[in-house]
Amino acid sequence: MKKILEILDKKVNFENAKAHCDVPCGIYDPISAQIAALTVVRMTDLLEEYFKGGDMSAEFMNRASRLIANKEKHAEEVKHDIRVIWGDFIKAEHTEKYPQLNSIVHSIMKLGSETKQHVNREHAVELVEKVNEFAEIFWAIKGMETVKAKAPYAPALELVYRKI
Amino acid sequence: MKKILEILDKKVNFENAKAHCDVPCGIYDPISAQIAALTVVRMTDLLEEYFKGGDMSAEFMNRASRLIANKEKHAEEVKHDIRVIWGDFIKAEHTEKYPQLNSIVHSIMKLGSETKQHVNREHAVELVEKVNEFAEIFWAIKGMETVKAKAPYAPALELVYRKI
Amino acid sequence: MKKILEILDKKVNFENAKAHCDVPCGIYDPISAQIAALTVVRMTDLLEEYFKGGDMSAEFMNRASRLIANKEKHAEEVKHDIRVIWGDFIKAEHTEKYPQLNSIVHSIMKLGSETKQHVNREHAVELVEKVNEFAEIFWAIKGMETVKAKAPYAPALELVYRKI
Amino acid sequence: MKKILEILDKKVNFENAKAHCDVPCGIYDPISAQIAALTVVRMTDLLEEYFKGGDMSAEFMNRASRLIANKEKHAEEVKHDIRVIWGDFIKAEHTEKYPQLNSIVHSIMKLGSETKQHVNREHAVELVEKVNEFAEIFWAIKGMETVKAKAPYAPALELVYRKI
Amino acid sequence: MKKILEILDKKVNFENAKAHCDVPCGIYDPISAQIAALTVVRMTDLLEEYFKGGDMSAEFMNRASRLIANKEKHAEEVKHDIRVIWGDFIKAEHTEKYPQLNSIVHSIMKLGSETKQHVNREHAVELVEKVNEFAEIFWAIKGMETVKAKAPYAPALELVYRKI
Amino acid sequence: MKKILEILDKKVNFENAKAHCDVPCGIYDPISAQIAALTVVRMTDLLEEYFKGGDMSAEFMNRASRLIANKEKHAEEVKHDIRVIWGDFIKAEHTEKYPQLNSIVHSIMKLGSETKQHVNREHAVELVEKVNEFAEIFWAIKGMETVKAKAPYAPALELVYRKI
């Protein structure tokens, strides 16, 4: 079976074989983690704005709770998605070539928790940047070019995209 | 607060205000559903290949189970993600302008179940295509251009990408 | 095997065969979605009452948070359950016979989000009513009679029940 | 606030006040657990039929896996739902009046695991019966009448329904 | 297979065979439930302290929400873990030998809900104690000695540990 | 508030203050990850034994599926728990003092995936050992002694326990 898949994979010219990727892992893409990190910034922005006019109504508490819960959820998503790519796709040869990789991942874990625990735009933006760094290395490993462009939704920060 | 956000949003020129999007929903992107649909095809391909040499070992059963579970999970993700965008972002004015939208969504739900219930490449590819159709309309509503390009991982089918 | 099941199913005279229902889906019942919608109203009522005497104690915040989280959870349940029945049980022949079906489902998705995002009794009651409409059509498709009766728990709104 | 709710509750004549039910728990209904137990029987039936013609195809494994996973999920649902009602609604006064209650609940937990661990119709049917017993006591505590009727879907066993 | 496992199990001298434990359940340990119960106390302490200086900032609400959500999660974990051991490991012979077992479990369910619904240290500590009682009986059934010792993290209450 | 907690924490003499642990993280304990890793070995053992007498019955497939799913679940638990402690508790000062820490964590992620993807006792045992290494460093950071002892349940491998 391996042979058949190798041929199949070669035909469409993708990185799988090279990355020695285990069967269930063929499709990795940091874009979901990047969008999640961006959402963390967005929730932080909305919370900061929202509390400027805060009162103790049920409506207010309802929206505040949901913004906080959404920030939490997306910060967790960032941590989870990056951990999966790091654990399943990144090999010893990659951490040798990119010696900063392990500490980028550690920073993402810490910033993910930081942005859960606080409402702090600076750290949320730093999370986006660290995930961008990770994405850049990821696509470089896959031998693909990237471009920087603003996201098409608020907070419209720059993301690292694979060049299409 | 609304005002401040409106100004903020205008500065970066994105669709939020226009779409009358509720606070927690600012960031929609069909790309996750598209990657998930692609994964359904990949799992189907792997299952079909894998069973050609099937035996009754623990190792075989282990991999077969995981491929099936992964197919299930990603088909569910497709259904969930599209339902969220359809329910939260799509307004009556959009279904009027794109009268085929509701039935595209219904097809995605049906194909999502179909690909869960069977190991059938044809239906899995159809799922990718329907999600592409949805993505095309979605970006048109947002006033953004799209391009078609092969995905950078197997099964390397064409996806509709927002032009960056 | 199909034959054996068909005979088995005929003996107990239920709709499965007629609905061309796929193997894992035999048992559909909108009652869970209806109870969940009712719970959304209940949580809304309790939140509205509760905030009349609101203070900033840990106890107050604890209960408010839980009411909000429960409202969220049940609104999601409504959306999920209806999406499943719509996607897996409802066929093209049903949407032809009941052309309002797709837009009822779309309304349920929108009201589900609406009741998540706000504390608004009017919309929560409307959610119950739309799910009732769906239940009525569902049981009509299955060829079964329904009755309207008050739920045996607050907020004791009328639900559409299958006649037993 | 409590007063307002008590009056509200009295008007619609339901058991809440009497049961001293904590705020987030107003709406209990064993019907979901009963439907889940029924689903366990259904999955068992389908598995038993299905394996009569078993082969080692991907399609076969896919359906078998999903039936098993569904059986598991619904058995867990039974255990969870009954545990919630038992823990949150049932008071010392009820276990005194119905001294068999704790051991009915213990049996449901054991049969729930039993039906997860095996493909055994006898135990699955026993699970339905035990949940029916629980439902009967539950509605008696709430002062409401029940009827026995066949479920409107396979396996069409008798369920204890609240009289509407 | 059973024989091989029995021999294997005998060699390492553990309780499995004696407890007639079903295959997927070999490893039970109440320590997770005990740590979770302790966490409920910790969250309660932190909430009580935290609200002494409460204001209406986004930062305050963010931390309060997370403490409440964490309390909820760990109280649920206590209930779930104990339910599993009770349902899967505890047999009729054990409830005969320890007639208080069912009502200890019922108390844990009730205290689990109580500590979810309120911010009340007394009940949270009682939850730890009841789970300790359960742990003590559990290890006695397994024929193992226990010791009492303070937990190595706040709130540093006494836990029942298996003697190592 | 911080002061009060610091005093409170000092009285019971635990590591929190020293570890600069953020509010929601007070209680870390690698024991859950260790038990989960042990469970991965157990499931592997049972699968290997089980398939020696494999047939194609529903009963057989049911147990095989559940063993595989349980292996998967506990391997994920190991990865998740260690990631949380690594991300939230481990600081730069710790990785400096224990320079092998990041690569131990990376190994746990890789072995976690490895044991999901295969039925391989050697790798499962290695996972237990790596988690033990992590636990040893963790308790050393907390300034506490550890002992090695056989787990009281199969597969009865040695675990690193905090000395009580």
PDB file of C-alpha atoms in Angstrom, chain A residues 30-48 66-78 81 111-112 115-116 118-121 123-129 131-132 151-159 161, chain B residues 16 22-29 31-32 84, chain E residues 62:
ATOM      1  CA  PRO A  30      -1.240  26.553  10.246  1.00  0.00           C
ATOM      2  CA  ILE A  31      -3.945  28.822   8.792  1.00  0.00           C
ATOM      3  CA  SER A  32      -6.538  27.658  11.361  1.00  0.00           C
ATOM      4  CA  ALA A  33      -4.207  28.529  14.237  1.00  0.00           C
ATOM      5  CA  GLN A  34      -3.498  31.896  12.648  1.00  0.00           C
ATOM      6  CA  ILE A  35      -7.192  32.729  12.293  1.00  0.00           C
ATOM      7  CA  ALA A  36      -7.733  31.609  15.904  1.00  0.00           C
ATOM      8  CA  ALA A  37      -4.904  33.853  17.111  1.00  0.00           C
ATOM      9  CA  LEU A  38      -6.417  36.751  15.219  1.00  0.00           C
ATOM     10  CA  THR A  39      -9.743  36.035  16.899  1.00  0.00           C
ATOM     11  CA  VAL A  40      -8.035  36.309  20.276  1.00  0.00           C
ATOM     12  CA  VAL A  41      -6.977  39.847  19.352  1.00  0.00           C
ATOM     13  CA  ARG A  42     -10.473  40.654  18.098  1.00  0.00           C
ATOM     14  CA  MET A  43     -12.102  39.444  21.342  1.00  0.00           C
ATOM     15  CA  THR A  44      -9.588  41.468  23.334  1.00  0.00           C
ATOM     16  CA  ASP A  45     -10.411  44.593  21.315  1.00  0.00           C
ATOM     17  CA  LEU A  46     -14.123  44.077  21.731  1.00  0.00           C
ATOM     18  CA  LEU A  47     -13.779  43.464  25.470  1.00  0.00           C
ATOM     19  CA  GLU A  48     -11.707  46.577  25.946  1.00  0.00           C
ATOM     20  CA  ARG A  66     -19.431  35.289  25.567  1.00  0.00           C
ATOM     21  CA  LEU A  67     -16.502  37.432  24.489  1.00  0.00           C
ATOM     22  CA  ILE A  68     -14.390  36.005  27.301  1.00  0.00           C
ATOM     23  CA  ALA A  69     -15.448  32.435  26.511  1.00  0.00           C
ATOM     24  CA  ASN A  70     -14.674  32.970  22.834  1.00  0.00           C
ATOM     25  CA  LYS A  71     -11.265  34.390  23.610  1.00  0.00           C
ATOM     26  CA  GLU A  72     -10.578  31.340  25.773  1.00  0.00           C
ATOM     27  CA  LYS A  73     -11.754  28.911  23.122  1.00  0.00           C
ATOM     28  CA  HIS A  74      -9.637  30.386  20.358  1.00  0.00           C
ATOM     29  CA  ALA A  75      -6.532  30.695  22.521  1.00  0.00           C
ATOM     30  CA  GLU A  76      -6.940  26.997  23.297  1.00  0.00           C
ATOM     31  CA  GLU A  77      -7.356  26.261  19.601  1.00  0.00           C
ATOM     32  CA  VAL A  78      -4.083  28.030  18.837  1.00  0.00           C
ATOM     33  CA  ASP A  81      -3.298  23.181  16.612  1.00  0.00           C
ATOM     34  CA  LEU A 111       1.167  33.450  25.206  1.00  0.00           C
ATOM     35  CA  GLY A 112      -1.866  31.248  24.680  1.00  0.00           C
ATOM     36  CA  THR A 115      -4.129  35.763  26.589  1.00  0.00           C
ATOM     37  CA  LYS A 116      -6.579  33.432  28.305  1.00  0.00           C
ATOM     38  CA  HIS A 118      -5.782  38.508  30.834  1.00  0.00           C
ATOM     39  CA  VAL A 119      -7.363  41.057  28.547  1.00  0.00           C
ATOM     40  CA  ASN A 120      -4.179  42.392  27.037  1.00  0.00           C
ATOM     41  CA  ARG A 121      -3.894  43.454  23.419  1.00  0.00           C
ATOM     42  CA  HIS A 123       0.178  39.859  24.291  1.00  0.00           C
ATOM     43  CA  ALA A 124      -2.588  38.888  21.899  1.00  0.00           C
ATOM     44  CA  VAL A 125      -0.783  40.603  19.026  1.00  0.00           C
ATOM     45  CA  GLU A 126       2.443  38.896  20.083  1.00  0.00           C
ATOM     46  CA  LEU A 127       0.584  35.567  19.878  1.00  0.00           C
ATOM     47  CA  VAL A 128      -0.368  36.314  16.261  1.00  0.00           C
ATOM     48  CA  GLU A 129       3.238  37.190  15.491  1.00  0.00           C
ATOM     49  CA  VAL A 131       2.137  31.897  15.130  1.00  0.00           C
ATOM     50  CA  ASN A 132       3.148  33.758  11.980  1.00  0.00           C
ATOM     51  CA  ALA A 151      -6.392  39.552   7.095  1.00  0.00           C
ATOM     52  CA  PRO A 152      -9.723  40.343   5.407  1.00  0.00           C
ATOM     53  CA  TYR A 153     -11.494  40.782   8.750  1.00  0.00           C
ATOM     54  CA  ALA A 154     -10.891  42.808  11.871  1.00  0.00           C
ATOM     55  CA  PRO A 155      -8.439  43.257  13.514  1.00  0.00           C
ATOM     56  CA  ALA A 156      -6.867  43.018  10.037  1.00  0.00           C
ATOM     57  CA  LEU A 157      -3.364  42.269  11.235  1.00  0.00           C
ATOM     58  CA  GLU A 158      -0.780  40.900   8.854  1.00  0.00           C
ATOM     59  CA  LEU A 159      -0.780  37.134   8.456  1.00  0.00           C
ATOM     60  CA  TYR A 161      -0.043  33.197   3.864  1.00  0.00           C
TER      61      TYR A 161
ATOM     62  CA  ASN B  16     -18.309  43.520   9.080  1.00  0.00           C
ATOM     63  CA  ASP B  22     -23.227  40.339  15.596  1.00  0.00           C
ATOM     64  CA  VAL B  23     -20.383  41.038  17.961  1.00  0.00           C
ATOM     65  CA  PRO B  24     -18.981  37.531  18.531  1.00  0.00           C
ATOM     66  CA  CYS B  25     -18.983  36.658  14.821  1.00  0.00           C
ATOM     67  CA  GLY B  26     -16.613  39.099  13.164  1.00  0.00           C
ATOM     68  CA  ILE B  27     -14.266  36.455  11.739  1.00  0.00           C
ATOM     69  CA  TYR B  28     -15.749  34.037   9.225  1.00  0.00           C
ATOM     70  CA  ASP B  29     -13.676  32.052   6.793  1.00  0.00           C
ATOM     71  CA  ILE B  31     -11.166  27.785   4.505  1.00  0.00           C
ATOM     72  CA  SER B  32     -11.405  25.493   7.560  1.00  0.00           C
ATOM     73  CA  VAL B  84     -22.336  28.458  11.607  1.00  0.00           C
TER      74      VAL B  84
ATOM     75  CA  ASN E  62     -12.183  37.806  32.740  1.00  0.00           C
TER      76      ASN E  62
END
